[in-house]
Short mmCIF file of C-alpha atoms in Angstrom, two decimals:
data_model
loop_
_atom_site.label_atom_id
_atom_site.label_comp_id
_atom_site.label_asym_id
_atom_site.label_seq_id
_atom_site.Cartn_x
_atom_site.Cartn_y
_atom_site.Cartn_z
CA MET A 2 -12.14 -5.03 30.51
CA SER A 3 -12.34 -8.62 29.41
CA ARG A 4 -12.93 -11.60 31.87
CA PRO A 5 -10.53 -14.40 32.17
CA VAL A 6 -10.69 -17.10 29.56
CA ALA A 7 -12.37 -20.14 30.54
CA GLU A 8 -11.41 -23.74 29.57
CA ARG A 9 -13.24 -26.82 29.37
CA ARG A 10 -12.61 -30.46 28.02
CA ARG A 11 -14.58 -31.92 25.37
CA GLY A 12 -13.20 -35.42 24.53
CA ASP A 13 -9.40 -35.03 23.96
CA ARG A 14 -9.72 -31.46 23.00
CA GLN A 15 -9.35 -28.48 25.06
CA GLU A 16 -11.66 -25.71 24.20
CA VAL A 17 -11.43 -22.18 24.76
CA VAL A 18 -14.48 -20.31 25.84
CA VAL A 19 -14.58 -16.71 24.85
CA ALA A 20 -16.55 -15.03 27.54
CA ASP A 21 -17.00 -11.51 26.15
CA GLU A 22 -16.59 -9.12 23.27
CA PHE A 23 -13.16 -8.09 21.79
CA ALA A 24 -11.58 -5.51 24.40
CA LEU A 25 -10.31 -2.82 21.99
CA GLY A 26 -9.92 -0.33 24.48
CA GLU A 27 -7.92 -2.65 26.70
CA VAL A 28 -5.37 -3.52 23.77
CA LEU A 29 -5.17 0.04 22.89
CA ALA A 30 -4.44 1.17 26.31
CA ALA A 31 -1.82 -1.74 26.71
CA ALA A 32 -0.18 -0.71 23.35
CA GLU A 33 0.02 3.09 24.45
CA ASP A 34 1.69 2.14 27.62
CA ALA A 35 4.30 -0.11 25.80
CA ALA A 36 7.35 1.12 23.94
CA PRO A 37 6.68 1.61 20.31
CA MET A 38 8.54 -1.30 19.05
CA ASP A 39 6.64 -3.72 21.27
CA SER A 40 3.40 -3.27 19.43
CA VAL A 41 3.40 -7.17 18.33
CA ASP A 42 4.03 -8.19 21.85
CA VAL A 43 1.02 -6.19 23.10
CA VAL A 44 -1.26 -8.04 20.70
CA ALA A 45 0.39 -11.29 21.08
CA ARG A 46 -0.21 -11.12 24.92
CA TYR A 47 -3.65 -10.42 24.61
CA VAL A 48 -4.30 -13.27 22.04
CA GLN A 49 -2.34 -15.71 24.36
CA LYS A 50 -4.39 -14.73 27.53
CA ARG A 51 -7.54 -14.44 25.66
CA PHE A 52 -7.61 -17.50 23.43
CA GLY A 53 -4.87 -19.61 25.06
CA ALA A 54 -2.53 -19.08 21.77
CA VAL A 55 0.43 -21.35 21.75
CA SER A 56 2.46 -18.96 19.60
CA VAL A 57 1.80 -15.61 17.85
CA SER A 58 4.03 -13.79 15.30
CA PHE A 59 3.48 -10.90 12.93
CA LEU A 60 4.83 -11.07 9.43
CA PHE A 61 5.50 -8.00 7.04
CA LEU A 62 6.78 -7.64 3.42
CA ASP A 63 10.36 -6.72 2.92
CA PHE A 64 10.98 -3.55 0.53
CA VAL A 65 11.21 -5.42 -2.62
CA GLY A 66 8.14 -7.70 -2.13
CA GLN A 67 9.98 -11.03 -2.53
CA GLU A 68 10.06 -12.16 1.22
CA LEU A 69 8.28 -11.91 4.64
CA VAL A 70 10.01 -10.96 7.71
CA ARG A 71 8.69 -12.59 10.82
CA LEU A 72 8.53 -11.05 14.26
CA THR A 73 7.60 -13.29 17.11
CA ALA A 74 6.29 -12.23 20.68
CA ALA A 75 9.00 -11.56 23.12
CA ASP A 76 7.76 -14.33 25.59
CA ASP A 77 7.07 -16.75 22.92
CA ALA A 78 9.35 -19.58 23.86
CA GLU A 79 8.13 -22.04 21.09
CA ALA A 80 8.90 -19.39 18.48
CA GLY A 81 12.42 -18.62 19.77
CA GLY A 82 12.21 -14.92 20.93
CA THR A 83 12.32 -11.51 18.79
CA SER A 84 14.86 -12.22 16.11
CA PRO A 85 13.23 -11.38 12.78
CA VAL A 86 13.17 -14.50 10.33
CA ARG A 87 12.97 -14.13 6.64
CA ILE A 88 10.65 -16.49 4.71
CA PRO A 89 9.96 -16.64 0.94
CA LEU A 90 6.57 -15.19 -0.07
CA GLN A 91 6.25 -16.51 -3.62
CA GLY A 92 3.84 -19.82 -3.33
CA SER A 93 3.26 -19.44 0.35
CA VAL A 94 -0.18 -19.40 2.09
CA HIS A 95 1.01 -16.14 3.38
CA GLN A 96 0.80 -14.60 -0.20
CA LEU A 97 -2.85 -15.88 -0.67
CA VAL A 98 -3.76 -14.20 2.55
CA LEU A 99 -1.98 -10.88 1.58
CA GLN A 100 -3.51 -11.17 -2.00
CA ASP A 101 -7.13 -12.12 -0.98
CA GLN A 102 -7.31 -10.36 2.42
CA ARG A 103 -8.95 -13.50 3.89
CA LEU A 104 -8.25 -15.27 7.14
CA HIS A 105 -6.66 -18.68 6.61
CA ARG A 106 -7.11 -21.58 9.06
CA GLU A 107 -5.46 -25.10 8.97
CA GLN A 108 -4.98 -27.83 11.33
CA ASP A 109 -1.46 -28.94 12.45
CA ALA A 110 0.00 -32.30 13.06
CA GLU A 111 -0.95 -32.07 16.66
CA GLY A 112 -4.69 -31.19 16.35
CA ARG A 113 -4.12 -27.42 16.83
CA GLN A 114 -5.39 -24.65 14.67
CA ARG A 115 -3.07 -22.63 12.53
CA VAL A 116 -4.75 -19.19 11.91
CA ILE A 117 -3.20 -16.51 9.44
CA VAL A 118 -5.05 -13.14 9.53
CA PRO A 119 -4.40 -10.02 7.18
CA VAL A 120 -3.35 -7.02 9.17
CA SER A 121 -4.47 -4.07 7.06
CA ASN A 122 -5.52 -0.41 7.50
CA ARG A 123 -7.91 1.10 4.75
CA GLY A 124 -6.86 -1.32 2.12
CA ASP A 125 -3.05 -1.16 2.60
CA CYS A 126 -1.45 -4.42 3.50
CA ILE A 127 0.60 -4.10 6.55
CA GLY A 128 1.40 -7.80 6.95
CA VAL A 129 -0.17 -10.73 8.59
CA LEU A 130 -0.85 -12.23 12.04
CA GLU A 131 -0.04 -15.96 12.51
CA MET A 132 -1.05 -17.86 15.65
CA THR A 133 -1.52 -21.46 16.80
CA LEU A 134 -4.56 -21.93 18.82
CA PRO A 135 -5.99 -24.95 20.79
CA HIS A 136 -9.41 -24.20 19.35
CA ALA A 137 -10.84 -21.79 16.77
CA ASP A 138 -14.44 -21.58 16.20
CA GLU A 139 -16.30 -18.84 14.28
CA GLU A 140 -16.54 -16.65 17.37
CA VAL A 141 -12.93 -17.14 18.16
CA LEU A 142 -11.95 -16.19 14.58
CA ARG A 143 -13.84 -13.12 14.44
CA HIS A 144 -12.17 -11.78 17.56
CA VAL A 145 -8.89 -12.80 16.38
CA SER A 146 -9.66 -10.81 13.18
CA GLU A 147 -10.60 -7.91 15.27
CA ALA A 148 -7.10 -8.17 17.16
CA ALA A 149 -5.33 -8.23 13.83
CA HIS A 150 -7.24 -4.93 12.52
CA ALA A 151 -6.25 -3.35 16.12
CA LEU A 152 -2.76 -4.43 15.54
CA ALA A 153 -2.85 -2.53 12.13
CA TYR A 154 -3.88 0.74 13.62
CA ILE A 155 -1.12 0.26 16.55
CA ILE A 156 1.54 -0.37 13.92
CA VAL A 157 0.54 2.69 11.96
CA THR A 158 0.85 4.94 14.91
CA ASP A 159 4.05 3.19 16.53
CA ARG A 160 6.11 3.10 13.40
CA ARG A 161 6.37 6.74 13.47
CA PHE A 162 8.69 6.52 16.48
CA THR A 163 10.99 3.62 15.79
CA ASP A 164 13.03 2.33 12.95
CA ALA A 165 12.32 -1.37 13.94
CA TYR A 166 9.79 -1.99 11.12
CA GLN A 167 12.17 -0.28 8.54
CA TRP A 168 14.98 -2.28 9.68
CA GLY A 169 13.31 -5.58 9.47
CA GLN A 170 11.94 -4.77 5.85
CA ARG A 171 15.59 -4.43 4.62
CA THR A 172 16.47 -7.75 3.52
CA THR A 173 18.48 -6.20 0.76
CA ALA A 174 20.75 -2.96 0.92
CA LEU A 175 19.01 0.39 -0.49
CA THR A 176 21.07 2.79 -2.40
CA LEU A 177 21.09 6.34 -1.16
CA ALA A 178 18.78 7.47 -3.76
CA ALA A 179 16.43 4.86 -2.85
CA GLU A 180 16.69 5.87 0.80
CA ILE A 181 15.65 9.39 -0.26
CA GLN A 182 13.02 8.27 -2.53
CA HIS A 183 11.29 6.21 0.21
CA GLN A 184 11.06 8.93 2.41
CA LEU A 185 9.30 11.04 -0.15
CA LEU A 186 6.48 8.39 -0.85
CA PRO A 187 3.16 8.01 1.29
CA SER A 188 3.70 5.60 4.27
CA ALA A 189 0.60 3.75 2.61
CA SER A 190 0.47 2.42 -0.90
CA CYS A 191 -3.22 1.70 -0.97
CA CYS A 192 -6.23 3.49 0.14
CA GLU A 193 -9.94 2.43 0.32
CA ALA A 194 -12.90 4.81 0.61
CA PRO A 195 -16.50 4.64 -0.07
CA GLN A 196 -16.13 6.06 -3.47
CA PHE A 197 -12.69 4.74 -4.76
CA THR A 198 -9.92 2.45 -4.37
CA LEU A 199 -6.29 3.61 -4.86
CA ALA A 200 -3.11 1.43 -5.04
CA CYS A 201 0.51 2.60 -6.02
CA ALA A 202 3.70 0.93 -6.73
CA LEU A 203 7.23 1.71 -7.81
CA VAL A 204 10.17 -0.75 -8.67
CA PRO A 205 12.93 -1.49 -8.29
CA ALA A 206 12.46 -0.64 -4.78
CA ASP A 207 15.95 -1.10 -3.81
CA ASP A 208 17.74 1.13 -6.50
CA ILE A 209 15.29 3.78 -7.50
CA GLY A 210 15.77 7.65 -8.20
CA GLY A 211 13.57 10.10 -9.88
CA ASP A 212 9.97 8.57 -9.79
CA THR A 213 7.45 9.68 -7.03
CA TYR A 214 3.93 8.98 -6.57
CA ASP A 215 1.67 11.04 -3.89
CA TYR A 216 -1.85 11.36 -2.81
CA SER A 217 -3.97 13.08 -0.18
CA LEU A 218 -7.51 12.75 0.54
CA ASP A 219 -9.64 15.66 1.63
CA ARG A 220 -13.48 15.77 2.48
CA ASP A 221 -14.55 16.08 -0.97
CA ALA A 222 -11.47 15.82 -3.13
CA LEU A 223 -8.71 13.18 -3.68
CA HIS A 224 -5.34 14.61 -4.88
CA LEU A 225 -2.79 12.62 -6.95
CA SER A 226 0.48 13.09 -8.66
CA LEU A 227 2.92 10.85 -10.57
CA THR A 228 6.21 12.41 -11.39
CA ASP A 229 9.43 11.49 -13.03
CA ALA A 230 12.59 13.61 -12.45
CA MET A 231 15.42 13.69 -15.12
CA GLY A 232 18.23 11.45 -14.55
CA HIS A 233 19.37 8.61 -12.32
CA ASP A 234 20.60 8.10 -8.54
CA VAL A 235 21.02 10.88 -6.27
CA ASP A 236 20.83 13.84 -8.20
CA SER A 237 17.37 12.64 -9.73
CA ALA A 238 16.40 11.62 -6.16
CA LEU A 239 17.31 15.26 -4.86
CA LEU A 240 15.36 16.73 -8.02
CA ALA A 241 12.32 14.56 -6.88
CA THR A 242 12.62 16.08 -3.42
CA LEU A 243 12.52 19.58 -4.85
CA LEU A 244 9.58 18.85 -7.18
CA LEU A 245 7.46 16.94 -4.49
CA GLY A 246 8.09 19.74 -1.76
CA ALA A 247 6.93 22.28 -4.25
CA LEU A 248 3.62 20.26 -5.18
CA ARG A 249 2.66 19.48 -1.45
CA GLY A 250 3.47 23.00 -0.44
CA ALA A 251 1.03 24.35 -3.09
CA ARG A 252 -1.66 21.53 -2.39
CA ARG A 253 -1.50 22.10 1.32
CA THR A 254 -2.18 25.70 1.09
CA GLY A 255 -5.29 25.00 -1.09
CA CYS A 256 -3.76 25.63 -4.56
CA HIS A 257 -5.81 24.41 -7.72
CA VAL A 258 -3.62 21.90 -9.77
CA ALA A 259 -2.84 24.65 -12.37
CA GLU A 260 -1.28 26.63 -9.56
CA GLN A 261 0.51 23.55 -8.03
CA ALA A 262 1.82 22.84 -11.60
CA ARG A 263 3.05 26.62 -12.00
CA GLN A 264 4.74 26.33 -8.37
CA ALA A 265 6.61 23.04 -9.05
CA HIS A 266 7.69 24.51 -12.61
CA GLN A 267 8.85 27.60 -10.82
CA ALA A 268 10.88 25.56 -8.06
CA LEU A 269 12.66 23.83 -10.80
CA LEU A 270 13.51 26.88 -12.75
CA ALA A 271 14.91 28.47 -9.61
CA HIS A 272 16.65 25.68 -8.10
CA GLY A 273 16.87 22.77 -10.45
CA ARG A 274 20.10 23.55 -12.30
CA GLY A 275 18.48 23.28 -15.49
CA ALA A 276 16.99 19.88 -14.92
CA MET A 277 13.45 18.87 -15.70
CA ALA A 278 10.80 16.51 -14.69
CA THR A 279 7.70 15.07 -16.33
CA GLY A 280 4.39 14.87 -14.17
CA GLN A 281 0.81 14.45 -13.99
CA LEU A 282 -1.31 15.99 -11.33
CA LEU A 283 -5.07 15.24 -10.60
CA CYS A 284 -7.76 16.48 -8.44
CA VAL A 285 -10.76 14.04 -8.35
CA ASP A 286 -13.86 15.60 -7.18
CA LEU A 287 -15.39 12.97 -5.12
CA THR A 288 -18.87 14.54 -5.15
CA GLN A 289 -19.14 15.33 -8.91
CA ALA A 290 -17.34 12.31 -10.09
CA ARG A 291 -14.86 14.36 -12.12
CA ILE A 292 -11.19 14.79 -12.59
CA GLU A 293 -9.21 17.94 -13.12
CA LEU A 294 -5.82 17.14 -14.70
CA VAL A 295 -2.53 18.55 -15.67
CA ASN A 296 -0.16 16.70 -17.73
CA ALA A 297 3.44 17.79 -17.91
CA GLY A 298 5.16 15.91 -20.68
CA HIS A 299 3.83 12.66 -19.33
CA PRO A 300 2.69 9.39 -20.66
CA TRP A 301 -1.00 9.23 -21.42
CA PRO A 302 -3.20 7.33 -18.84
CA LEU A 303 -5.12 4.03 -19.53
CA ARG A 304 -8.72 3.65 -18.76
CA LEU A 305 -10.68 0.36 -18.61
CA ARG A 306 -14.39 1.08 -19.10
CA ASP A 307 -17.17 -1.32 -19.80
CA GLY A 308 -14.37 -4.01 -20.29
CA VAL A 309 -12.49 -2.05 -22.85
CA VAL A 310 -9.00 -0.78 -22.46
CA LYS A 311 -8.00 2.63 -24.29
CA GLU A 312 -5.56 5.51 -23.79
CA ILE A 313 -6.86 8.74 -22.65
CA PRO A 314 -5.60 11.24 -25.15
CA LEU A 315 -4.70 14.42 -23.48
CA SER A 316 -2.97 17.88 -24.36
CA VAL A 317 0.60 17.66 -23.08
CA ASN A 318 2.34 20.78 -21.73
CA LEU A 319 6.22 20.93 -21.66
CA PRO A 320 7.75 19.00 -18.48
CA PHE A 321 8.38 20.88 -15.28
CA GLY A 322 11.42 23.09 -15.53
CA VAL A 323 11.50 23.60 -19.23
CA PRO A 324 11.04 27.41 -20.14
CA SER A 325 7.60 28.02 -21.92
CA PRO A 326 5.41 30.93 -22.56
CA VAL A 327 2.24 28.62 -22.40
CA PRO A 328 0.73 28.14 -19.00
CA TYR A 329 -0.30 24.64 -17.79
CA ARG A 330 -3.73 23.56 -19.25
CA VAL A 331 -6.28 21.95 -16.81
CA GLN A 332 -8.23 19.13 -18.68
CA GLU A 333 -11.48 17.45 -17.29
CA LEU A 334 -12.20 13.65 -17.43
CA ASP A 335 -15.58 12.23 -16.33
CA LEU A 336 -15.88 9.16 -14.02
CA ARG A 337 -18.29 6.28 -14.24
CA PRO A 338 -18.89 3.62 -11.58
CA GLY A 339 -16.60 0.87 -12.51
CA ASP A 340 -13.92 2.80 -14.30
CA ARG A 341 -10.42 1.98 -13.74
CA ILE A 342 -7.65 4.69 -14.35
CA ILE A 343 -4.05 3.84 -14.68
CA LEU A 344 -1.35 6.48 -14.40
CA LEU A 345 2.25 5.35 -15.19
CA THR A 346 5.64 6.59 -15.95
CA ASP A 347 7.67 5.87 -18.90
CA GLY A 348 9.53 3.09 -17.21
CA MET A 349 6.27 0.97 -17.68
CA GLN A 350 6.72 1.32 -21.31
CA ASP A 351 10.22 1.94 -22.32
CA ARG A 352 13.27 -0.42 -23.36
CA GLU A 353 12.57 -4.08 -22.33
CA ALA A 354 9.32 -3.00 -20.58
CA ALA A 355 7.73 -2.54 -24.11
CA ALA A 356 7.48 -6.26 -24.45
CA VAL A 357 4.69 -6.10 -21.89
CA ASP A 358 1.13 -5.55 -23.41
CA LEU A 359 -0.38 -3.47 -20.72
CA PRO A 360 -3.77 -3.08 -22.11
CA VAL A 361 -4.10 -6.98 -22.51
CA LEU A 362 -2.69 -7.24 -19.02
CA LEU A 363 -5.16 -4.59 -17.53
CA HIS A 364 -8.21 -6.46 -19.27
CA ARG A 365 -6.86 -9.65 -17.93
CA THR A 366 -6.70 -8.44 -14.21
CA ARG A 367 -10.13 -6.23 -14.36
CA HIS A 368 -11.44 -8.40 -11.73
CA LEU A 369 -8.79 -7.90 -9.28
CA HIS A 370 -8.32 -5.56 -6.47
CA ALA A 371 -6.44 -2.70 -7.50
CA ARG A 372 -3.58 -3.62 -5.18
CA GLN A 373 -3.39 -6.86 -6.98
CA THR A 374 -3.53 -5.06 -10.52
CA VAL A 375 -0.63 -2.83 -9.63
CA GLN A 376 1.38 -5.82 -8.46
CA ALA A 377 0.79 -7.65 -11.63
CA LEU A 378 1.74 -4.94 -13.60
CA THR A 379 5.00 -4.10 -12.03
CA GLU A 380 6.09 -7.85 -11.66
CA ALA A 381 5.24 -8.16 -15.64
CA VAL A 382 7.52 -5.22 -16.28
CA LYS A 383 10.31 -6.73 -13.81
CA ASP A 384 10.04 -10.30 -15.80
CA ALA A 385 10.50 -8.48 -19.12
CA CYS A 386 13.72 -6.57 -17.77
CA GLN A 387 15.10 -9.97 -16.18
CA GLY A 388 14.27 -8.71 -12.72
CA ARG A 389 15.98 -5.46 -12.73
CA PRO A 390 14.41 -2.56 -14.70
CA ARG A 391 17.06 -0.19 -15.71
CA ASP A 392 14.71 2.61 -15.38
CA ASP A 393 12.22 3.46 -12.52
CA ALA A 394 8.70 2.13 -13.22
CA SER A 395 5.64 3.53 -11.44
CA VAL A 396 2.10 2.89 -11.55
CA ILE A 397 -1.21 4.17 -9.97
CA CYS A 398 -4.37 2.42 -10.32
CA LEU A 399 -7.73 4.33 -9.04
CA ASP A 400 -10.90 2.32 -9.15
CA TRP A 401 -13.93 4.50 -9.04
CA HIS A 402 -17.10 3.14 -7.15
CA GLY A 403 -18.99 6.18 -7.10
CA GLY A 404 -21.66 6.88 -4.46
CA ILE A 405 -21.86 9.24 -1.39
CA GLY A 406 -22.23 12.27 -3.90
CA GLY A 407 -20.24 10.64 -6.81
CA HIS A 408 -22.38 9.52 -9.58
#
């Protein structure tokens, strides 16, 4: 348990003295005792008690990535309660914190410290924790960062039990198709591991139907899929549900990518009412630095290697749901440390999106985090389509670091 915060005067400044280490167990125990939607309150009370914080709030991204939604602590009188407040993301200091994943500190007009800390879990940006402190030296900032990291784990756990975070993210209405599609996607759009970094994105977020991305990490393998179901609106969302259900069912019983493809194909033949879907299935061997891949009528991937961007030419099978006597072919790709692999759907290349020079943009963003790269790619496509792509556009960025068995 942490000891009470001590306070002392130094001139006109009130200084908070941190007496001991961050009490992770104390915070997690308090979170478990609280209601699932009170995660922010738990951490806010800890920060207020421990560091004398004047105000504490959590901000997270809306579905379309244009605004931040602020949730304040229930007992934060200065901030005005628990009602969510929306603030623009573009050009804000919060945007910089989210992009760089670095703590920001500045002094307010009253000499207090405004601190904004990223709230992230395994590379997935959940939001930021913002607070006003009477004093913030390096030790206090370290403890505050640890509190934000604890909040990430608490939110990941608690959002399974409440719609509070989903409700707050809805700054714009979702279509029924988009509602279905979002339930298909992994809960985290980014994942970091010693051997790789993975980031995914899908636009437009509020009116989609057909595209899905998926991933799962085993001890020795990373499984990836990117699929594009025929059509639009609810019919394509239902087709995507059928397709992804078949793929996950096969993957979770240990099936190889060829068998995953076969079962997805059979599911569409049996239940898809003549519809089809393109897709790309990958199994990344983390120990051998090798990819096994099935391409079912899907656009070729791009690879950034040694500063050069090129398409990866692949043999292409027919889409899932199209009768064919030819079995799905498994192809192999090697991985080298520093490789960046980009998987995309045709919405990233067709119609107005064709104006975006993806290889040039990939080269320009080669030093950015994978998360920032997929954001730059989708934003460029949205801009080319005057903010509203007519087709779903999805992208996966896989950065290969190697190590721990990988080359």
